[in-house]
Short mmCIF file of C-alpha atoms and ligand atoms in Angstrom, two decimals:
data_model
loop_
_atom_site.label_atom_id
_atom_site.label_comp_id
_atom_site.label_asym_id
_atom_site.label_seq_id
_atom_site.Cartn_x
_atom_site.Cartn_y
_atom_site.Cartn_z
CA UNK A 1 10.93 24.50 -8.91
CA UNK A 2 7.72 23.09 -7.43
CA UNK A 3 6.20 20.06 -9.10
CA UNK A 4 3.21 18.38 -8.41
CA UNK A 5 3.35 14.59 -8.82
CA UNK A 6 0.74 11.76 -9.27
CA UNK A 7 0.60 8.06 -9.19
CA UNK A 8 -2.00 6.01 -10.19
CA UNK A 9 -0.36 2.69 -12.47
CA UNK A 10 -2.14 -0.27 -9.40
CA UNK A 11 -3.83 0.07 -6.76
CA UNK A 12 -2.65 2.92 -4.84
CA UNK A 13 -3.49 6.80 -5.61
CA UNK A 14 -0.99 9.09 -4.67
CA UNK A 15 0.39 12.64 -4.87
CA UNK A 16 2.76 14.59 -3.76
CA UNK A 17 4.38 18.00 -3.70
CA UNK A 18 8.11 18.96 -4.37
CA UNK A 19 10.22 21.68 -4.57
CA UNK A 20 13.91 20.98 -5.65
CA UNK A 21 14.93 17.44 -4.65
CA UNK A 22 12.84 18.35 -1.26
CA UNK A 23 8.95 17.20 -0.69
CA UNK A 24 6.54 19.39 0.69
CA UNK A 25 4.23 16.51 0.85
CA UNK A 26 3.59 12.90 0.37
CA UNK A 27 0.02 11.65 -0.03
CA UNK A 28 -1.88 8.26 -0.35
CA UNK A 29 -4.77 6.59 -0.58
CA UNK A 30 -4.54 2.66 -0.82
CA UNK A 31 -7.31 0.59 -2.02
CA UNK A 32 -8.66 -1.70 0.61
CA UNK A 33 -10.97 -3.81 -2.05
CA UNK A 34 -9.32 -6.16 -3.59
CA UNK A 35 -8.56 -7.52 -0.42
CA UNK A 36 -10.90 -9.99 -0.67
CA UNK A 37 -10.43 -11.25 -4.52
CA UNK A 38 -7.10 -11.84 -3.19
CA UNK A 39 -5.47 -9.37 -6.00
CA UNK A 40 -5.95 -6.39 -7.56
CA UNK A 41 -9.04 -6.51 -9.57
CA UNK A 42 -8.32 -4.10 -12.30
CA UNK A 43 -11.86 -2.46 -13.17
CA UNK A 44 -12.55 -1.90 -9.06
CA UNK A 45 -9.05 -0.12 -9.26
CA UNK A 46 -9.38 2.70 -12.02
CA UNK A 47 -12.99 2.91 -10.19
CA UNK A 48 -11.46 4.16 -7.22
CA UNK A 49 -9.04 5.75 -8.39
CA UNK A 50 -11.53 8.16 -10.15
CA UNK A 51 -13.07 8.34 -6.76
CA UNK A 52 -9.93 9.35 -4.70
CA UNK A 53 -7.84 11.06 -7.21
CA UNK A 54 -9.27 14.38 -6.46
CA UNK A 55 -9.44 14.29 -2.94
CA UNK A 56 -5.64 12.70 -2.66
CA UNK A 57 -4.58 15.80 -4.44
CA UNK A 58 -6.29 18.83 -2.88
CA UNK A 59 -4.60 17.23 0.15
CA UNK A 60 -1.26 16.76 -1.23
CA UNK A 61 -1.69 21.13 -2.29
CA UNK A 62 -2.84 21.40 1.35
CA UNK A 63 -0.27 20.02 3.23
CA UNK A 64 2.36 21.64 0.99
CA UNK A 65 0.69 24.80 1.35
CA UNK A 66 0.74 25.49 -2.81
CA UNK A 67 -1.98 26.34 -4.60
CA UNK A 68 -2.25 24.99 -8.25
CA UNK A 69 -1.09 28.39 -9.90
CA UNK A 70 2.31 28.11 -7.40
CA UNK A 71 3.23 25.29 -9.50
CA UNK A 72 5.80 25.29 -12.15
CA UNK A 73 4.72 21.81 -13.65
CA UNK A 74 2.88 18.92 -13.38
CA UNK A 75 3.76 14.71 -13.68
CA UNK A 76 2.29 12.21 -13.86
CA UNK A 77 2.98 8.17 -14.33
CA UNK A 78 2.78 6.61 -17.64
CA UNK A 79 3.33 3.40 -17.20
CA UNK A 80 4.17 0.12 -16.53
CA UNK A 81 0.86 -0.43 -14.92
CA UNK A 82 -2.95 -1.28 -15.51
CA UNK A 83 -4.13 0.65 -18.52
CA UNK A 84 -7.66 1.96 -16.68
CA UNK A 85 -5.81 2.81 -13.98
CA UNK A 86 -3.29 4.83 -15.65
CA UNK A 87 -5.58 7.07 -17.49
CA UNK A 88 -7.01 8.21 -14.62
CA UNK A 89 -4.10 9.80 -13.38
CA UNK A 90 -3.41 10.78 -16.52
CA UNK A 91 -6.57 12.51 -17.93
CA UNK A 92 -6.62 14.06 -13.92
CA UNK A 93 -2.87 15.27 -14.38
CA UNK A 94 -3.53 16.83 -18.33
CA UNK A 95 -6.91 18.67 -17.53
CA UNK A 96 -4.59 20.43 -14.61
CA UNK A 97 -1.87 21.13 -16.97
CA UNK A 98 -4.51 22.81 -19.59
CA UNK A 99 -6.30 24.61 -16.43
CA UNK A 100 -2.79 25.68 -15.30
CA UNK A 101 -1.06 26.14 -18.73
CA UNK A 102 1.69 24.35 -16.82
CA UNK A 103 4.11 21.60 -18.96
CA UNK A 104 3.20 17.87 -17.92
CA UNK A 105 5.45 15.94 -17.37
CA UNK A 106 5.25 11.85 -18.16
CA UNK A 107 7.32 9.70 -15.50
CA UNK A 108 8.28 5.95 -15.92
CA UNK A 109 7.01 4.09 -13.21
CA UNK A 110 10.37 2.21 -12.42
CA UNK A 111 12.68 5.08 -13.67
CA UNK A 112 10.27 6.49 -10.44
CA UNK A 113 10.77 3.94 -7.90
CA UNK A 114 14.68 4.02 -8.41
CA UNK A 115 14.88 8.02 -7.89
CA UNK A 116 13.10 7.15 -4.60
CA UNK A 117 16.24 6.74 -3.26
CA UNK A 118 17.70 10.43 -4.06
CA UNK A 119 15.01 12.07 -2.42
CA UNK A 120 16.64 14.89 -0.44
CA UNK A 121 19.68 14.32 -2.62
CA UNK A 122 20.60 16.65 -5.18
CA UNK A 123 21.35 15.92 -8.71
CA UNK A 124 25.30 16.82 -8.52
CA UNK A 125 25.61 14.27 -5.45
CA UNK A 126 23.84 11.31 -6.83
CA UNK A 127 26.96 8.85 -7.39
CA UNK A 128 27.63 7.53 -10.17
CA UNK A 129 27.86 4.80 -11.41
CA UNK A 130 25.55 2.76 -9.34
CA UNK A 131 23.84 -0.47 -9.36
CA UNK A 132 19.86 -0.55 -9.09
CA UNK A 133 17.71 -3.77 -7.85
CA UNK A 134 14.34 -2.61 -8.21
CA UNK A 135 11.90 -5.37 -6.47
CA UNK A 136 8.04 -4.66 -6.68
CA UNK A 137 4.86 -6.38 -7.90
CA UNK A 138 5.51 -6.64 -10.98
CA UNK A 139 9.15 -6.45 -11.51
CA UNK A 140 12.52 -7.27 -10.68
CA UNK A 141 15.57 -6.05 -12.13
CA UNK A 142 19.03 -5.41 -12.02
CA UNK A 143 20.76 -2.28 -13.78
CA UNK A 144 24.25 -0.61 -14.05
CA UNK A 145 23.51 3.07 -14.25
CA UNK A 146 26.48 5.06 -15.00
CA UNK A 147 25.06 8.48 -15.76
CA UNK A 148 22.47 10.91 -15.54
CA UNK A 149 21.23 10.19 -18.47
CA UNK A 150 18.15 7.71 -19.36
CA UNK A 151 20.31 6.38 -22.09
CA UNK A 152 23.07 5.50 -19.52
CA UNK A 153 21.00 3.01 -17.92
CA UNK A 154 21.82 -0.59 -19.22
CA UNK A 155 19.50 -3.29 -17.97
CA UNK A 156 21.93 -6.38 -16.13
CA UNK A 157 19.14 -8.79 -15.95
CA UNK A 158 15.61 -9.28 -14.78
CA UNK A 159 13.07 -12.25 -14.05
CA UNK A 160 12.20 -14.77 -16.29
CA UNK A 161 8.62 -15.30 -14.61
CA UNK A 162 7.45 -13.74 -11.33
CA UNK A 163 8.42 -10.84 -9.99
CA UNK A 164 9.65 -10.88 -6.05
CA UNK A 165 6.50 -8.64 -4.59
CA UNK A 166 4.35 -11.08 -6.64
CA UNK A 167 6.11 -14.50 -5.47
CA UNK A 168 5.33 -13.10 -1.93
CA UNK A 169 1.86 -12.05 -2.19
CA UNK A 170 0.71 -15.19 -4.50
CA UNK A 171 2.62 -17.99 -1.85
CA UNK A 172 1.00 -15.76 1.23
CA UNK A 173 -2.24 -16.16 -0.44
CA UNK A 174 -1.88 -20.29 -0.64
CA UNK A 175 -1.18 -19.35 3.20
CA UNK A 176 -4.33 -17.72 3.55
CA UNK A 177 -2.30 -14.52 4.53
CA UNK A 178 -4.49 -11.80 2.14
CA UNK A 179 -3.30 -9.42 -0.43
CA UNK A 180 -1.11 -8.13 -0.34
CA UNK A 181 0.79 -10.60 1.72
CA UNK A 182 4.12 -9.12 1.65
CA UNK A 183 4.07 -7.04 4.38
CA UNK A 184 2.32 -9.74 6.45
CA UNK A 185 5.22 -12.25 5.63
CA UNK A 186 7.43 -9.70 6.48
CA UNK A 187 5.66 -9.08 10.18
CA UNK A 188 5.10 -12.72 10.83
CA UNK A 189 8.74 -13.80 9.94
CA UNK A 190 10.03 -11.28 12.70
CA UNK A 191 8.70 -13.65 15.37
CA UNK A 192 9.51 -16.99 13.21
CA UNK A 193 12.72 -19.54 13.18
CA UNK A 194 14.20 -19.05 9.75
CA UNK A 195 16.64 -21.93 9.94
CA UNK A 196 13.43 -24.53 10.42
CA UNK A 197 12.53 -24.58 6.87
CA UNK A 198 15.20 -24.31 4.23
CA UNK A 199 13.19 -23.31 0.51
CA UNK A 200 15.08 -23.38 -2.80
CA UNK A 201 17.00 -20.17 -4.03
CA UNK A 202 16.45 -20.28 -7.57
CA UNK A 203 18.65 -19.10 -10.07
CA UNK A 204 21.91 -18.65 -8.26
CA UNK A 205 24.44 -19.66 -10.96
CA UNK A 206 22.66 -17.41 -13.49
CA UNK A 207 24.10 -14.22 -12.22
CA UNK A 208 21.32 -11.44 -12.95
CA UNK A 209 18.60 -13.73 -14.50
CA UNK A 210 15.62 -13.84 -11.62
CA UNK A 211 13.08 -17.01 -11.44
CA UNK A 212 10.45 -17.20 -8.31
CA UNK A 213 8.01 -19.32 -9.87
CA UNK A 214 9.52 -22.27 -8.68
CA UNK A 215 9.51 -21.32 -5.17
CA UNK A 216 5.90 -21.03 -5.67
CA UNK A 217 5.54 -24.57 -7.21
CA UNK A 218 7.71 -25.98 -4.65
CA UNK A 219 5.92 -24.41 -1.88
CA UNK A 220 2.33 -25.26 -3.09
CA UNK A 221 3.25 -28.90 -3.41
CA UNK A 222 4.81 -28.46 0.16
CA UNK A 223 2.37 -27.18 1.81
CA UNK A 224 -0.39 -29.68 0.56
CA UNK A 225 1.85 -32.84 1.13
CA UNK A 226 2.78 -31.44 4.89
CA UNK A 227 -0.15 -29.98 5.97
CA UNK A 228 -3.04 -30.92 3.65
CA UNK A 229 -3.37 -26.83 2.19
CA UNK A 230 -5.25 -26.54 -1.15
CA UNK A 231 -6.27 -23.76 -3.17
CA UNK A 232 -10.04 -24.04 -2.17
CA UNK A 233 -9.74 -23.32 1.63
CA UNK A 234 -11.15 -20.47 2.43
CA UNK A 235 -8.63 -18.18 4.64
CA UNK A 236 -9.59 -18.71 8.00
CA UNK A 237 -8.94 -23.12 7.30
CA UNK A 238 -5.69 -22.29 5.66
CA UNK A 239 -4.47 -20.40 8.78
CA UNK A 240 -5.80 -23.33 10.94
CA UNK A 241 -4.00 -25.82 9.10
CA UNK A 242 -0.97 -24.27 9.31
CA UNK A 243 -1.21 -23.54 12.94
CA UNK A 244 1.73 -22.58 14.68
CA UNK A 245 4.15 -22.91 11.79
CA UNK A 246 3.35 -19.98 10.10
CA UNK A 247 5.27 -17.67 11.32
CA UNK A 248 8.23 -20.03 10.77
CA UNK A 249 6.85 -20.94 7.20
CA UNK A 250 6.80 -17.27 6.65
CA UNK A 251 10.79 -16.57 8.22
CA UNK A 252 11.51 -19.61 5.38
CA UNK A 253 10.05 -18.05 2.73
CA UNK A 254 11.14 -14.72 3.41
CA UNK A 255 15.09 -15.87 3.54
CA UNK A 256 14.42 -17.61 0.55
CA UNK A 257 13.03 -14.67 -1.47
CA UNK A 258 15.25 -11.80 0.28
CA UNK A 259 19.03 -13.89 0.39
CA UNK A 260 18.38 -14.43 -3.56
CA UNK A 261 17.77 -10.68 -4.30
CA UNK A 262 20.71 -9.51 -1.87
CA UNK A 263 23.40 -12.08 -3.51
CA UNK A 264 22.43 -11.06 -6.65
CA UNK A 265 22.85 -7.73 -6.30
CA UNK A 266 25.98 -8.00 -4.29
CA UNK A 267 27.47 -9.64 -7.40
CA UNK A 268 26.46 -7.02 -9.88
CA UNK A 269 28.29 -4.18 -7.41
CA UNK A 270 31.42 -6.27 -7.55
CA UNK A 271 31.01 -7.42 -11.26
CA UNK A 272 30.97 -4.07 -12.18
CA UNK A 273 32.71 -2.60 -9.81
CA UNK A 274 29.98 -0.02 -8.64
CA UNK A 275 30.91 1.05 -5.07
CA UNK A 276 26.65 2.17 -4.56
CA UNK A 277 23.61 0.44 -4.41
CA UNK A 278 20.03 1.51 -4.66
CA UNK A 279 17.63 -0.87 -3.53
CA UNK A 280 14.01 0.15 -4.79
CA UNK A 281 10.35 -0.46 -5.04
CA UNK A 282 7.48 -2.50 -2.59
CA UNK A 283 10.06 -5.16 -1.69
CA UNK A 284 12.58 -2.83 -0.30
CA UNK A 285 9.98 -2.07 2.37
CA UNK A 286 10.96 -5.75 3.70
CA UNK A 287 12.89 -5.65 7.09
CA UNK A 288 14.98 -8.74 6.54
CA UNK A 289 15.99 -7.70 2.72
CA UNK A 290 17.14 -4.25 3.94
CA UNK A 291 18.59 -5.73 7.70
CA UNK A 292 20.79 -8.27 5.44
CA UNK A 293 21.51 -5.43 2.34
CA UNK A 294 22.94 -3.27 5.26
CA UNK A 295 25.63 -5.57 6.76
CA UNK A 296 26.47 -6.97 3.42
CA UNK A 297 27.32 -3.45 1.90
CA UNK A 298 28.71 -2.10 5.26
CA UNK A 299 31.01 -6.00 5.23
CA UNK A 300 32.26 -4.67 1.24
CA UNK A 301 32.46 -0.94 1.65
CA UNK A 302 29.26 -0.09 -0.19
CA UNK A 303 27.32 2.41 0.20
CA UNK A 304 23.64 1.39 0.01
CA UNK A 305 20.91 3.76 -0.54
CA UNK A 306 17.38 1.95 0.26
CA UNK A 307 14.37 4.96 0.19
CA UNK A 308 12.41 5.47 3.63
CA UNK A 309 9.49 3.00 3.71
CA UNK A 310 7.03 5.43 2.62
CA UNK A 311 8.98 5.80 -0.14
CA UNK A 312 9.31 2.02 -1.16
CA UNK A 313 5.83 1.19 -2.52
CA UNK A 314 4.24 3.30 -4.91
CA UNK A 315 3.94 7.14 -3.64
CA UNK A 316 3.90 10.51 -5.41
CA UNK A 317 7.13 11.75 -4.31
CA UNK A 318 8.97 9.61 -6.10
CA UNK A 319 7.40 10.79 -9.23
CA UNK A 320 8.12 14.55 -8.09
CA UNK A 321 11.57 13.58 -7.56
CA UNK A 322 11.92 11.75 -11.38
CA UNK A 323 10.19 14.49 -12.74
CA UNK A 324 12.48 16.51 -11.26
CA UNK A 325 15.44 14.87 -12.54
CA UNK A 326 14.30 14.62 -16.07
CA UNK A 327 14.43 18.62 -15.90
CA UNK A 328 17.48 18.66 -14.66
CA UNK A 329 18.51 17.07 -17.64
CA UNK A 330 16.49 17.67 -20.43
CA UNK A 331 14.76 14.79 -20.47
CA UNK A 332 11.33 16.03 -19.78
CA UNK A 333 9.73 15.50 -23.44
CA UNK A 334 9.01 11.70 -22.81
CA UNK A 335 7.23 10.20 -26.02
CA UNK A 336 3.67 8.83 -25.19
CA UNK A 337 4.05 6.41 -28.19
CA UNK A 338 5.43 2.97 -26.35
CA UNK A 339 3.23 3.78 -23.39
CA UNK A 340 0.03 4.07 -25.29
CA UNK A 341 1.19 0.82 -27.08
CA UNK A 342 1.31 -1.15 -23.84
CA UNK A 343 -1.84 0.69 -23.06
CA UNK A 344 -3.16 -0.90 -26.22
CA UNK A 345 -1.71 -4.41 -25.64
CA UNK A 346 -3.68 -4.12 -22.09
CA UNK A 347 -7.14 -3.94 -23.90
CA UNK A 348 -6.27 -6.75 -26.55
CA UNK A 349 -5.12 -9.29 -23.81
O1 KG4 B 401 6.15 -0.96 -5.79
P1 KG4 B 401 4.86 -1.49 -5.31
O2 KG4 B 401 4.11 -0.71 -4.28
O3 KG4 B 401 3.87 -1.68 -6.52
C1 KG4 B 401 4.30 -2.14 -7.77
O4 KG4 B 401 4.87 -1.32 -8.53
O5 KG4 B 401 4.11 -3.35 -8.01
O6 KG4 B 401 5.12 -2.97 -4.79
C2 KG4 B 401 4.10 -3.75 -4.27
C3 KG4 B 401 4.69 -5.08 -3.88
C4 KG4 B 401 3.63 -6.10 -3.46
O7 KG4 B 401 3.89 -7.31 -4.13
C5 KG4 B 401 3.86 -6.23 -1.96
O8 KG4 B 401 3.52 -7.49 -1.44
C6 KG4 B 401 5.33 -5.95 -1.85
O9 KG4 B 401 5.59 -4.93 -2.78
N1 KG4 B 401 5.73 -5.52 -0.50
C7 KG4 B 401 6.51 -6.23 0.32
C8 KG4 B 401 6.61 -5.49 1.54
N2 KG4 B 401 5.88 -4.34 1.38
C9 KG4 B 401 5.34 -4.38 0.14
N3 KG4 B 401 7.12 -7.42 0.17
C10 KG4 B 401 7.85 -7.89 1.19
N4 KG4 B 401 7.99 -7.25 2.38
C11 KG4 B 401 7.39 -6.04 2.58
N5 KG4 B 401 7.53 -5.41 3.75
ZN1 ZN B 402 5.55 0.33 -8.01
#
């Protein structure tokens, strides 16, 4: 079965090919723009979306060698995401499926990031049950999945305000590190002393309840008592004021985020006595998060399954692979109806 997959819910267009569990192809196109409004701005995005969308696919047909009639269906992200961003990929995805007369298929964005992890893997070896952490932008959240099916996912706990992937890129940008600053903390920390700073773990007696907001409080405060940082510096006088610290600013910060999500879900494997972990989404890109993850499962006999980096922030495959899945079991009519209504709460906010 060869499925054709596209992403479009932020600020990256992507698409991919699939046949079975296997990709043919893995396409993307991130937007450099909102670099400088330090965020994604959400009217530039669905712009350029509608100016890569085409482009990012024919490529994803190319390099799997498929041409649009080889297909057998096509999916596409509903949501969570920005609403003009989401339609793109959606009005792109139906006007293929009416060219095509192929079935489309609607994918949930985290449902997505999770099955990430099973790429290559086929349905009858995925092992159940198994505990999730999915860690991006805008979420974070622990679940105890004991089945195939959607209904046999129950949600353990999530955050109460930020997400992680947003607690990293909104302290970077106090830090004048750019958006998004993630992957920059991630890179600077590698050459930083992480035992220099010591930053609050929030949350730590509230087993699956998340809270990174007052990191970010703590930090801003922090960073303007100790080195005189406020919020109108432009980038280049943030950097300077922080000097040769950053990079151990950044190891602190990084521990502090990363040891929170890996005791956590650590606790919800042996709570629940789930013996495999999938750790999912932008954050599980971070070399520290998935360094620690690996002793700590390989110290309790757990087998962790963290996707390939490509595969951590949003991608296309990953919505092959969930379309996929929701074949596999019957799953594949997903209603439009709570989508559109988040679509809806989108325009009245
Ligand atoms: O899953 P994703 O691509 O998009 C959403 O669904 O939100 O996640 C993006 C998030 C951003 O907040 C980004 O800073 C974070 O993932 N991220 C990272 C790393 N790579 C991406 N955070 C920490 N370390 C990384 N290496
Ligand atoms: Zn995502």
């Amino acid at each position: 079965m060869k499925i054709l997959g596209i992403e479009s819910s932020c600020d990256d267009t992507a698409a991919a090919v699939s046949e079975g569990v296997q990709l043919l192809s893995n396409v993307r196109s991130s937007q450099l723009g909102h670099k400088a409004f330090g965020g994604v701005v959400p009217e530039l995005a669905s712009r350029a979306h509608d100016q890569a969308i085409t482009s990012v696919v024919e490529q994803a047909l190319d390099e799997a060698n498929v041409s649009l009639q080889d297909l057998d269906a096509i999916a596409v992200t509903l949501g969570p995401g920005l609403m003009g961003s989401l339609l793109v990929g959606l009005s792109f995805a139906k006007g293929l499926a009416a060219q095509t007369g192929r079935p489309l298929i609607g994918v949930d964005h985290l449902e997505a990031h999770k099955m990430a992890a099973w790429v290559d893997i086929e349905e009858q070896d995925i092992p159940h049950p198994y505990v999730a952490l999915v860690v991006s932008g805008g979420h974070t959240r622990l679940e105890y999945i004991s089945g195939h099916s959607l209904n046999d996912i129950r949600l353990l706990g999530e955050t109460r305000d930020d997400a992680a992937g947003e607690a990293f890129d909104k302290i970077g940008k106090m830090m004048g590190l750019g958006y998004p600053a993630g992957p920059v903390v991630d890179t600077l920390a590698l050459t930083g002393d992480p035992t220099r700073f010591s930053f609050p773990q929030s949350m730590l007696d509230q087993p699956y309840e998340f809270s990174f907001s007052g990191l970010k409080t703590h930090l801003r405060r922090f960073l303007e008592n100790e080195y005189g940082v406020v919020s109108d510096l432009e980038q280049d006088e943030l950097k300077r004021r922080l000097g040769n610290d950053l990079p151990d600013l950044a190891a602190g910060i990084n521990v502090a985020i990363t040891e929170v999500l890996r005791k956590k879900a650590l606790e919800a494997c042996e709570d629940t006595g789930a013996r495999t972990l999938v750790v999912a989404g932008g954050v599980s890109a971070n070399t520290l998060l998935r360094n620690s993850l690996l002793a700590s499962c390989d110290e309790h006999d757990i087998a962790l399954h963290i996707p390939p980096i490509d595969l951590c922030t949003d991608n296309g495959g990953m919505i092959c692979r969930q379309a996929y899945h929701l074949v596999m079991n019957g799953q594949h009519e997903q209603p439009l109806e709570p989508y559109a209504r988040q679509w809806m709460r989108g325009i009245q906010s």
